[in-house]
CSV table of C-alpha atoms and ligand atoms in Angstrom, one decimal:
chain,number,residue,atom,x,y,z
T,1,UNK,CA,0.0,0.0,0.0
T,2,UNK,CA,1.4,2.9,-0.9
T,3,UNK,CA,-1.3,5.4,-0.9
T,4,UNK,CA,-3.3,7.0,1.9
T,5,UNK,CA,-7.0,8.2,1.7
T,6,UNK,CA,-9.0,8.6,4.9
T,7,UNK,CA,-12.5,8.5,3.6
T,8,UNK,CA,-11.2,4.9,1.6
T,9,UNK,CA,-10.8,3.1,4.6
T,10,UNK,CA,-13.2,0.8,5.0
T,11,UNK,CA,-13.1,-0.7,8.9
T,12,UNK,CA,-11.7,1.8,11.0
T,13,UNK,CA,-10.6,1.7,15.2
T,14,UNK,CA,-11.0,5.0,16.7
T,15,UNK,CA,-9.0,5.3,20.3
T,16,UNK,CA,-9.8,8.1,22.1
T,17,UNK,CA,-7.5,8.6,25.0
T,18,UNK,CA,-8.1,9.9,28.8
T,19,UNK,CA,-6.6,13.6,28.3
T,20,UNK,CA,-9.4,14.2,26.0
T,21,UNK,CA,-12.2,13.5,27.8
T,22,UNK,CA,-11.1,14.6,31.4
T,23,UNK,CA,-10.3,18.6,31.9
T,24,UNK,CA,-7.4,20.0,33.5
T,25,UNK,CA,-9.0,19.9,36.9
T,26,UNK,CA,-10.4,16.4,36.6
T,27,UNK,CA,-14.1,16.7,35.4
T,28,UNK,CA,-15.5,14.5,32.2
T,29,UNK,CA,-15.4,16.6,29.1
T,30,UNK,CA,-18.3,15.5,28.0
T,31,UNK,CA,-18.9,17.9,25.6
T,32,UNK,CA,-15.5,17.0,23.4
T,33,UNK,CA,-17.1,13.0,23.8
T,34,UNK,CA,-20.4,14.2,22.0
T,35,UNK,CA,-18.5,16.0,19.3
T,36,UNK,CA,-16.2,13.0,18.3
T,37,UNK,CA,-19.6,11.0,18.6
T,38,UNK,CA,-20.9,13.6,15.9
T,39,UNK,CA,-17.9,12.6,14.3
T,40,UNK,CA,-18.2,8.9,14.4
T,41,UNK,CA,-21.7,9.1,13.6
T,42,UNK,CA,-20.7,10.8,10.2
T,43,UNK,CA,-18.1,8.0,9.1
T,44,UNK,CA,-20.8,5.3,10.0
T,45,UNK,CA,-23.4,7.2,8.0
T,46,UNK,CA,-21.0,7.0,5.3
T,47,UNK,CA,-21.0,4.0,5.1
T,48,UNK,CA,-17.3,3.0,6.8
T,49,UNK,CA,-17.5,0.5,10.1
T,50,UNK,CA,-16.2,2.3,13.0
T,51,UNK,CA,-14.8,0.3,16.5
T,52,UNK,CA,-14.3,2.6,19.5
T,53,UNK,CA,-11.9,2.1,22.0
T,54,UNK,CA,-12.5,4.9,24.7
T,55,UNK,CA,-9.7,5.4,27.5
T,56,UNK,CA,-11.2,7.2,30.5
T,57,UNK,CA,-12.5,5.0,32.9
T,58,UNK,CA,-9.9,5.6,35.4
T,59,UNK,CA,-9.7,9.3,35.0
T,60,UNK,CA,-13.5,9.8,35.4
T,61,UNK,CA,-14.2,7.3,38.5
T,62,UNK,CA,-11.2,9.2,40.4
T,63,UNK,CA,-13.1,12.5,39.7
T,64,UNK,CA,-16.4,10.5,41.1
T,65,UNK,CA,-14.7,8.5,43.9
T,66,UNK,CA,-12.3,11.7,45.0
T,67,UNK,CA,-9.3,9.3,44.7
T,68,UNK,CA,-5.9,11.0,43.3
T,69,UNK,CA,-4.9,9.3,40.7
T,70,UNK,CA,-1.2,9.7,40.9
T,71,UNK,CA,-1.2,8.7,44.8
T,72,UNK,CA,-4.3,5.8,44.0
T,73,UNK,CA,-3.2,2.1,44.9
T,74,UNK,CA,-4.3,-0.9,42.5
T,75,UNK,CA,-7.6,-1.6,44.3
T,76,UNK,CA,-7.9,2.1,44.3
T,77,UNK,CA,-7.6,2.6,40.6
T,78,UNK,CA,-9.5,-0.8,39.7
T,79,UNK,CA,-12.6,0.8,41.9
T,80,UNK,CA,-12.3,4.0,39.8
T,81,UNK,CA,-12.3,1.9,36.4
T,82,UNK,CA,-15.6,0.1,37.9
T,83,UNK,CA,-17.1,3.7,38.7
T,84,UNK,CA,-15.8,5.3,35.8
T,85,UNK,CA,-16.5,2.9,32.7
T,86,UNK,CA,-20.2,3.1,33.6
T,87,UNK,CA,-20.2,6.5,33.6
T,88,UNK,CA,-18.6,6.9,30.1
T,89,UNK,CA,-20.3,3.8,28.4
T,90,UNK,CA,-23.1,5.8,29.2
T,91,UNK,CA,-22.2,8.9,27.6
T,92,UNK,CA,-20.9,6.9,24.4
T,93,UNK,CA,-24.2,5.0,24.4
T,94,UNK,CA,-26.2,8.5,24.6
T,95,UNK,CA,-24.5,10.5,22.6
T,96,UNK,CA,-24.5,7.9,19.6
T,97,UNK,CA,-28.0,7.5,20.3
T,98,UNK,CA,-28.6,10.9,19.5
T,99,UNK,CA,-27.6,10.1,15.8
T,100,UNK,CA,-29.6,7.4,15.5
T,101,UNK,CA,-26.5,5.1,16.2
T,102,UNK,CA,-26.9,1.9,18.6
T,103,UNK,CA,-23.7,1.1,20.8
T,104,UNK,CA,-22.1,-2.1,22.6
T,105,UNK,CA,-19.8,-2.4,25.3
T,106,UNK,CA,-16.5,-4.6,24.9
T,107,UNK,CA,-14.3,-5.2,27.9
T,108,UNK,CA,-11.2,-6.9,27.0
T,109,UNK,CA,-8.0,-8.5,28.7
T,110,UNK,CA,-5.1,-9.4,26.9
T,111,UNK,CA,-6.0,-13.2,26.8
T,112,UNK,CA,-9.1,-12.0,24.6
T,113,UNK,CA,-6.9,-11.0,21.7
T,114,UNK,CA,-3.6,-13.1,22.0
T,115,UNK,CA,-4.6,-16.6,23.3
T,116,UNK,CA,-6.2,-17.9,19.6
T,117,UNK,CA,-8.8,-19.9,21.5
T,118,UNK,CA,-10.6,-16.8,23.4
T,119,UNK,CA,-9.4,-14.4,20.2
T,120,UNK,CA,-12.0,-16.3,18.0
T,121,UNK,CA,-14.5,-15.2,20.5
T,122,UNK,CA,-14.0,-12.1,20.6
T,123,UNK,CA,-13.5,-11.8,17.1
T,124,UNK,CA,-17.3,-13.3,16.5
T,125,UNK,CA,-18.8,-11.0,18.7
T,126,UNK,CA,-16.9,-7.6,17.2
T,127,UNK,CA,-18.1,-9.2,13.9
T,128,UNK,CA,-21.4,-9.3,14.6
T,129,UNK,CA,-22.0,-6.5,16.1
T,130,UNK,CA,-20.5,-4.2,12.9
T,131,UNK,CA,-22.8,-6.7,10.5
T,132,UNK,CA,-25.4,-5.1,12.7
T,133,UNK,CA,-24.2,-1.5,12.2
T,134,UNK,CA,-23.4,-1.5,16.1
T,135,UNK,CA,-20.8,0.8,17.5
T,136,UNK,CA,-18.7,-1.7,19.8
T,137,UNK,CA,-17.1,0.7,22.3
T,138,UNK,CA,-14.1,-1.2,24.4
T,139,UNK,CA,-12.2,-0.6,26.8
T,140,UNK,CA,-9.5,-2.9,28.8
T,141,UNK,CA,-11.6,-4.7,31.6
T,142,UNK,CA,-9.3,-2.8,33.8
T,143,UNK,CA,-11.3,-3.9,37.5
T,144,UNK,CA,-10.0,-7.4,37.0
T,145,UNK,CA,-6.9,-6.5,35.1
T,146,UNK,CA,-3.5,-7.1,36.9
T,147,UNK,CA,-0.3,-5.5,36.4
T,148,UNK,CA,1.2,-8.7,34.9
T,149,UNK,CA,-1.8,-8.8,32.8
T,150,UNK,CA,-2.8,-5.9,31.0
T,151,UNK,CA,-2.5,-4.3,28.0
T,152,UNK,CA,-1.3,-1.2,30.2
T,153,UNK,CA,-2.3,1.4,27.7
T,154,UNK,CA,-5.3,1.5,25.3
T,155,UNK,CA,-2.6,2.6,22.5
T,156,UNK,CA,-1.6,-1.3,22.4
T,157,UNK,CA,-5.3,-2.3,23.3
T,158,UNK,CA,-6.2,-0.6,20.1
T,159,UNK,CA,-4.1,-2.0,18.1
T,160,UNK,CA,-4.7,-5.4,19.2
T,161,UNK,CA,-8.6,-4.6,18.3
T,162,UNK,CA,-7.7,-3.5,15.0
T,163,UNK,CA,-5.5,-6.4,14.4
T,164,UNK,CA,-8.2,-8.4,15.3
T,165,UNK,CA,-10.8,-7.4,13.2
T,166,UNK,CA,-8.5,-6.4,10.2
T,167,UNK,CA,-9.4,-3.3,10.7
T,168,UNK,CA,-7.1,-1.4,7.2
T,169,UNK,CA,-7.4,2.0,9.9
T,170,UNK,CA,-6.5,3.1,13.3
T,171,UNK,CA,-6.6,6.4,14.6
T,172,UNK,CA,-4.7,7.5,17.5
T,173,UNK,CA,-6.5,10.7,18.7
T,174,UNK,CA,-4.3,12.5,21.7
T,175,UNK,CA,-3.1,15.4,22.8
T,176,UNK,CA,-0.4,15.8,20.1
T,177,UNK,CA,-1.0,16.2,16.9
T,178,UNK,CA,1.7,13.2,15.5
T,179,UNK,CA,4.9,12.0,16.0
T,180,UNK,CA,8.0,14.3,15.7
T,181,UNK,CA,12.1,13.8,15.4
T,182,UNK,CA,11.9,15.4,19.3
T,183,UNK,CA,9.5,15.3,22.1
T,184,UNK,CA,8.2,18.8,21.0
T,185,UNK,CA,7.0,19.9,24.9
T,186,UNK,CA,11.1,20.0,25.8
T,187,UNK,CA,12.5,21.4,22.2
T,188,UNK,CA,10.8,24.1,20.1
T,189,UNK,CA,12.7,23.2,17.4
T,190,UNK,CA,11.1,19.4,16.9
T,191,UNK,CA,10.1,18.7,13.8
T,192,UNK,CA,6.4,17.1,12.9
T,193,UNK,CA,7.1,14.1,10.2
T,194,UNK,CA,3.6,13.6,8.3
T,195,UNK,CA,4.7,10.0,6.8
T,196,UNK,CA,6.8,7.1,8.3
T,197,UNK,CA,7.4,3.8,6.4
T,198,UNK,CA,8.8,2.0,9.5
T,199,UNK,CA,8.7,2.0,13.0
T,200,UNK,CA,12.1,0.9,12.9
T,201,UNK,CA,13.9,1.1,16.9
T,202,UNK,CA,15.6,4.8,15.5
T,203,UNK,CA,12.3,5.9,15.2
T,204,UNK,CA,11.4,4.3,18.6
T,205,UNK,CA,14.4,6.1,20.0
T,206,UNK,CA,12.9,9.6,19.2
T,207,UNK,CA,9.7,9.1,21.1
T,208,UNK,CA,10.6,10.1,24.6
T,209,UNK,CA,8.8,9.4,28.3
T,210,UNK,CA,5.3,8.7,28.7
T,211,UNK,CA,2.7,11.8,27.7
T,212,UNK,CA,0.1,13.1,29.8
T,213,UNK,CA,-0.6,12.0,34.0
T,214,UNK,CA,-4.5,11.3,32.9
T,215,UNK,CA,-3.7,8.3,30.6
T,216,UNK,CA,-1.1,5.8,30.3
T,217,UNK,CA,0.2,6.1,27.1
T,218,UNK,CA,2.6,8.4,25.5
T,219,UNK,CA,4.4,8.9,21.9
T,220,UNK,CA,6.1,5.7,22.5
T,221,UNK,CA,3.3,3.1,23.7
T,222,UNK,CA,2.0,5.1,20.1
T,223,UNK,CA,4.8,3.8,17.9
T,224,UNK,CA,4.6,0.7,19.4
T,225,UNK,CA,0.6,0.5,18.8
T,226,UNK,CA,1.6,1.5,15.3
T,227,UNK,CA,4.3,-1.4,14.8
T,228,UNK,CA,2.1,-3.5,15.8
T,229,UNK,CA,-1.1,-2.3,13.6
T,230,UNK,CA,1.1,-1.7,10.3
T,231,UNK,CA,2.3,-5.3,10.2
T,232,UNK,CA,-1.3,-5.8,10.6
T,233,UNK,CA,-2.0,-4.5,7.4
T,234,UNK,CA,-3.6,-1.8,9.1
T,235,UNK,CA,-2.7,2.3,8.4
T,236,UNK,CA,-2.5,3.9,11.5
T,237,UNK,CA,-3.1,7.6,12.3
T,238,UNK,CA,-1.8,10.1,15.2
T,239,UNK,CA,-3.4,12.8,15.6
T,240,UNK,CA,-5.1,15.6,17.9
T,241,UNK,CA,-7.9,15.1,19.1
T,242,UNK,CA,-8.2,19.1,20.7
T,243,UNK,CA,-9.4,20.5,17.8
T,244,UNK,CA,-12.8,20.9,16.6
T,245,UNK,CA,-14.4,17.8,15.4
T,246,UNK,CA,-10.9,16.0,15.0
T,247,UNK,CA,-12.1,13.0,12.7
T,248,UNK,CA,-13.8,15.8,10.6
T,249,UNK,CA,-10.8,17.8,10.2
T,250,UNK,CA,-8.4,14.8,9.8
T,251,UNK,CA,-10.9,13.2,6.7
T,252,UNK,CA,-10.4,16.8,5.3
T,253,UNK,CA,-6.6,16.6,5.3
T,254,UNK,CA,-5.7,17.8,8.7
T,255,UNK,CA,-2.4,17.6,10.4
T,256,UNK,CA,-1.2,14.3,11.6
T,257,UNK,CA,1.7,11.6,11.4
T,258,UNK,CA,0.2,8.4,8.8
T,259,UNK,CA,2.1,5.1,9.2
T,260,UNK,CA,2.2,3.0,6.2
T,261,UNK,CA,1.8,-1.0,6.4
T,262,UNK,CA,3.2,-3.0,4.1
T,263,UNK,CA,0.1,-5.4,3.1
T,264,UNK,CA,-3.6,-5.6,3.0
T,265,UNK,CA,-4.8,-7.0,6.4
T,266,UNK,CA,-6.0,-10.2,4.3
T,267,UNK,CA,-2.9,-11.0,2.8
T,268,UNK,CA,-0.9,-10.6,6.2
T,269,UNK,CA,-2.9,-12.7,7.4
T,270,UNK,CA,-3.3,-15.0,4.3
T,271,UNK,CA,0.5,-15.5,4.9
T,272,UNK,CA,0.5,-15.9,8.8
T,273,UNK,CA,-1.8,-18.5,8.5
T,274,UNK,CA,0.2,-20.5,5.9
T,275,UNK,CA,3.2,-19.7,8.1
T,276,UNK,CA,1.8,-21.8,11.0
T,277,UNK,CA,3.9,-24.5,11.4
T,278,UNK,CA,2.0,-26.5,14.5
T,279,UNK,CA,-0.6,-28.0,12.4
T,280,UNK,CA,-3.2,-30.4,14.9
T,281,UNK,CA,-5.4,-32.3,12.5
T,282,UNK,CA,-6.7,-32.6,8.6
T,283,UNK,CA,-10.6,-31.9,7.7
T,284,UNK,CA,-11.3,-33.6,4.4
T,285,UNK,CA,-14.2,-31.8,2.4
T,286,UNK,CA,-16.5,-32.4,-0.4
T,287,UNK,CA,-16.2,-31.5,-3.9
T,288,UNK,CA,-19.3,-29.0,-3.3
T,289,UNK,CA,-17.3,-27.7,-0.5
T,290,UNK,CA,-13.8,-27.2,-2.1
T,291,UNK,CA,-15.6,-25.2,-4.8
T,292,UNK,CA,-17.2,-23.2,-1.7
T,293,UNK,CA,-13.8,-23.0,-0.4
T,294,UNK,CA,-12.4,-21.2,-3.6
T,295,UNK,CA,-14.7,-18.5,-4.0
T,296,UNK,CA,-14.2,-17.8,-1.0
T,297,UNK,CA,-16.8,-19.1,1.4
T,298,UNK,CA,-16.3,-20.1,4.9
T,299,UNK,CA,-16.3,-24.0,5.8
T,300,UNK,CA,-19.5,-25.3,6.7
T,301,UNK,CA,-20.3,-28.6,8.7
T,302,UNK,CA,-22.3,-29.7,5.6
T,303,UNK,CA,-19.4,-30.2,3.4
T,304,UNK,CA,-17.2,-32.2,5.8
T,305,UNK,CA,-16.4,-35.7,5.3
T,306,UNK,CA,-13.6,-36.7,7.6
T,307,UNK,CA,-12.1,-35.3,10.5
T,308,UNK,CA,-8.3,-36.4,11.5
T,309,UNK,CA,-5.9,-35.8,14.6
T,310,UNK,CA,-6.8,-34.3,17.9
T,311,UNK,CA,-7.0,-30.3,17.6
T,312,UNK,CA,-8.9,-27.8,20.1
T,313,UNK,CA,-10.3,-24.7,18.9
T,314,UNK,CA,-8.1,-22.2,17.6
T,315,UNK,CA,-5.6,-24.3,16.6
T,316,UNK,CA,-4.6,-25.3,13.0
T,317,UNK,CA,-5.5,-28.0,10.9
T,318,UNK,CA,-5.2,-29.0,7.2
T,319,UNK,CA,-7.8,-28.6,4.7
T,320,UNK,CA,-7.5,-31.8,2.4
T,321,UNK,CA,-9.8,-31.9,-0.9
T,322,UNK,CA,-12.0,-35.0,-1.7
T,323,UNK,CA,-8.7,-36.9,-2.9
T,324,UNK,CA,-6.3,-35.9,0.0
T,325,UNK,CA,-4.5,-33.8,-1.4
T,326,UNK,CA,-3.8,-30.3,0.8
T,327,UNK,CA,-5.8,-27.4,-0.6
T,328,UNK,CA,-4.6,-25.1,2.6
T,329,UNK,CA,-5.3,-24.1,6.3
T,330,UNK,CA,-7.2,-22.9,8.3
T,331,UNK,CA,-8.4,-22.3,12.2
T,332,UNK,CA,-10.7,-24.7,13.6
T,333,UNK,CA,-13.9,-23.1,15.2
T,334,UNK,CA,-14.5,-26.4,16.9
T,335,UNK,CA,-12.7,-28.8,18.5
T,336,UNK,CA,-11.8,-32.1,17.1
T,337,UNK,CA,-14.6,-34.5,19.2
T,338,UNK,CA,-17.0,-31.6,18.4
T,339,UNK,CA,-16.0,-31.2,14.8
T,340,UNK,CA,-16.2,-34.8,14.4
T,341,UNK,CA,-20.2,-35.2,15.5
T,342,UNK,CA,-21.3,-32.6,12.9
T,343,UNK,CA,-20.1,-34.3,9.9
T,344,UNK,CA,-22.1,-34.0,6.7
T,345,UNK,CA,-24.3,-31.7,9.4
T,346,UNK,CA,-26.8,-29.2,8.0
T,347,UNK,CA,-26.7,-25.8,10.0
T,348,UNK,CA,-30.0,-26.3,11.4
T,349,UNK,CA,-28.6,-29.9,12.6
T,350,UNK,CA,-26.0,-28.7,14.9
T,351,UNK,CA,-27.9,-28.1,18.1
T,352,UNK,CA,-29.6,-31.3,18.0
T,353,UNK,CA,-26.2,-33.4,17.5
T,354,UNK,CA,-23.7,-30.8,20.2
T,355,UNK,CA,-26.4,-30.3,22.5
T,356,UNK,CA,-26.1,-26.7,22.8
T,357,UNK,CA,-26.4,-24.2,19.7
T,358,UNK,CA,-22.6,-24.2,18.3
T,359,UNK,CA,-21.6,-22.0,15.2
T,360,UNK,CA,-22.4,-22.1,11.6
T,361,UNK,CA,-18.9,-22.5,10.1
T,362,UNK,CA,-15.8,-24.9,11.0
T,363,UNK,CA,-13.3,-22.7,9.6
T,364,UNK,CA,-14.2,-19.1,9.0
T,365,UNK,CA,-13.3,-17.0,5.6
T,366,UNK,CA,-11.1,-14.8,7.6
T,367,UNK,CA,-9.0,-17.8,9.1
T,368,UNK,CA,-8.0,-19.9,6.1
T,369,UNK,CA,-5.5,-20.1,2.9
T,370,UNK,CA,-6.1,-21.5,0.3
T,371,UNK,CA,-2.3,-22.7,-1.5
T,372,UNK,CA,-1.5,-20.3,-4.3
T,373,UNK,CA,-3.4,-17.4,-2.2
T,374,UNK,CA,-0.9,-16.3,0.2
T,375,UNK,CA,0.7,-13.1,-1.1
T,376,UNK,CA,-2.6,-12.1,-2.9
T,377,UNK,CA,-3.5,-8.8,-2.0
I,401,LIG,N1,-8.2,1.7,30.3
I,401,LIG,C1,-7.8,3.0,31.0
I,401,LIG,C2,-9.0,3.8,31.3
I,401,LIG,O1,-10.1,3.6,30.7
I,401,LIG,C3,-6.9,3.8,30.1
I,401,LIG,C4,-5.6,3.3,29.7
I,401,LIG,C5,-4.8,4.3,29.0
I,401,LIG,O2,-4.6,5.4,29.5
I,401,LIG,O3,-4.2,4.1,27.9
I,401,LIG,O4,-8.9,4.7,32.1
């Protein structure tokens, strides 16, 4: 990808972080959340899938609970988060609303988008609710969350989201308006770079300490987010979020730092998937389902004829054609036993032979290569 065009992206993560919707002496700026909802509300109307992940929970419960944030201990903080993401799910919830615009609430923990297993959960559900033209708005379930783990920063929770989705956009809105060759707050003579290729460890070098005491994050948890997003196939975006109507301004060319990726999310992940080396088990399909296969379809229980090895979900198998021979890989969405007992199954079939509902596919669209595909933008 070589070319960048806000209004083209197609799935985009927005992450909104704590100094934006807390004020200088601690109160909820609720006002800036409604206009960035206005915002949001614009891109969905156009017709791009927006995910939310709002930072804020912590700043706004210490404001409720009277706790100081810098002096808070872990219960302390987790108590605010509890106090604090009600209050702002709220205010997400309402202020979509007011466009017409229905909103979830995701909370995640690091588990949710790194273990495979729970990640196809979480996946399904994010899915779903954009095929329903639902906002998801997530946060790190940061009341349960312990320092060992936790994202630590919505920056890295973001792009984990948008890596999980395959999102092609993430938008970092903060208090600065990019990423420059100094930390601009100590040297006036820092200069803003509106393109970087690579988050190579020079660039790393140049980010300095962490940003504002509100939030977690600063320019550096930032580059890392955006590391991790661009290999993802995903362009990522830093930008301010103190000016008026910042996605507005940004769509209409205003100032920021883009970072390139090198891919299309599906071919990344075309090739990460036919880079797995661990494969657990084979599932031999039909001819109807082979064809189903190359045009792109999903796997369904229907067109399954043989189920080899002992695999759980989330774990790689082989996709074998009528004859045997390898067509590619994929994810299982069901265990072996499980996959096994719905054999030849019609969809409508599955809850009578699991005993409890199940999904529709075996392997998903999103989680399988076809050999000959990987590369393919
Ligand atoms: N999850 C935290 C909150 O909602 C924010 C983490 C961060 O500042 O990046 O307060």
């Amino acid at each position: 990808m070589t070319d960048y065009s806000f209004g083209a992206l197609r799935r985009l993560v927005v992450k909104i972080g704590s100094a934006l919707l807390v004020d200088s002496d601690g109160r909820f700026a609720r006002e800036r959340l409604d206009q960035i909802a206005e915002d949001i509300a614009a891109l969905h109307q156009q017709g791009q899938e927006v995910l939310v992940v709002s930072s804020g929970a912590v700043a706004i419960g210490c404001s409720i609970l009277d706790l100081n944030r810098r002096r808070a201990r872990l219960e302390e903080l987790q108590a605010a988060a509890a106090a604090g993401q009600v209050q702002l799910v709220r205010a997400w919830q309402e202020s979509l609303s007011e466009h017409g615009i229905r909103a979830a609430q995701i909370l995640l923990t690091p588990d949710d988008t790194e273990v495979r297993r729970r990640f196809l959960n979480a996946r399904g559900t994010l899915n779903k609710l954009l095929e329903l033209r639902v906002i998801p708005v997530i946060n790190e379930n940061d009341t349960v969350a312990t320092d060992e783990l936790r994202y630590g920063d919505n920056d890295r929770l973001a792009a984990r989201v948008a890596q999980l989705v395959m999102a092609d956009g993430l938008v970092l809105l903060s208090d600065v308006d990019g990423f420059y060759d100094s930390d601009p707050r100590g040297n006036p003579e820092a200069v803003h770079i509106p393109l970087v290729r690579d988050v190579t460890d020079d660039v790393l070098a140049r980010a300095g300490g962490s940003g504002s005491v509100l939030g977690s994050g600063g320019m550096r948890t930032k580059l890392l987010a955006a590391r991790i997003a661009t290999h993802a196939g995903c362009v990522t975006v830093i930008a301010s979020g103190h000016v008026d109507h910042p996605l507005r301004t940004l769509a209409a060319g205003g100032r920021c730092t883009v970072f390139m990726p090198e891919g299309s999310p599906a071919a990344i992940r075309k090739q990460w998937l036919a880079g797995i080396l661990e494969v657990r088990g084979s599932l031999r399909v039909d001819a109807g389902a082979q064809k189903a296969l190359e045009s792109g379809s999903s796997l369904l229980p229907v067109g399954l004829v043989e189920v080899q090895g002992d695999f759980r979900r989330g774990d790689a198998v082989q996709l074998l054609g009528p004859g045997g021979r390898e067509l590619g890989r994929g994810l299982a969405s069901y265990a072996s036993e499980e996959a096994s007992a719905i054999v030849g199954c019609r969809s409508e079939e599955i809850e009578e032979r699991l005993g409890y509902r199940g999904r529709s596919v075996i392997v998903h669209r999103d989680d399988l290569v076809l050999f000959g595909q990987a590369g393919r933008k």
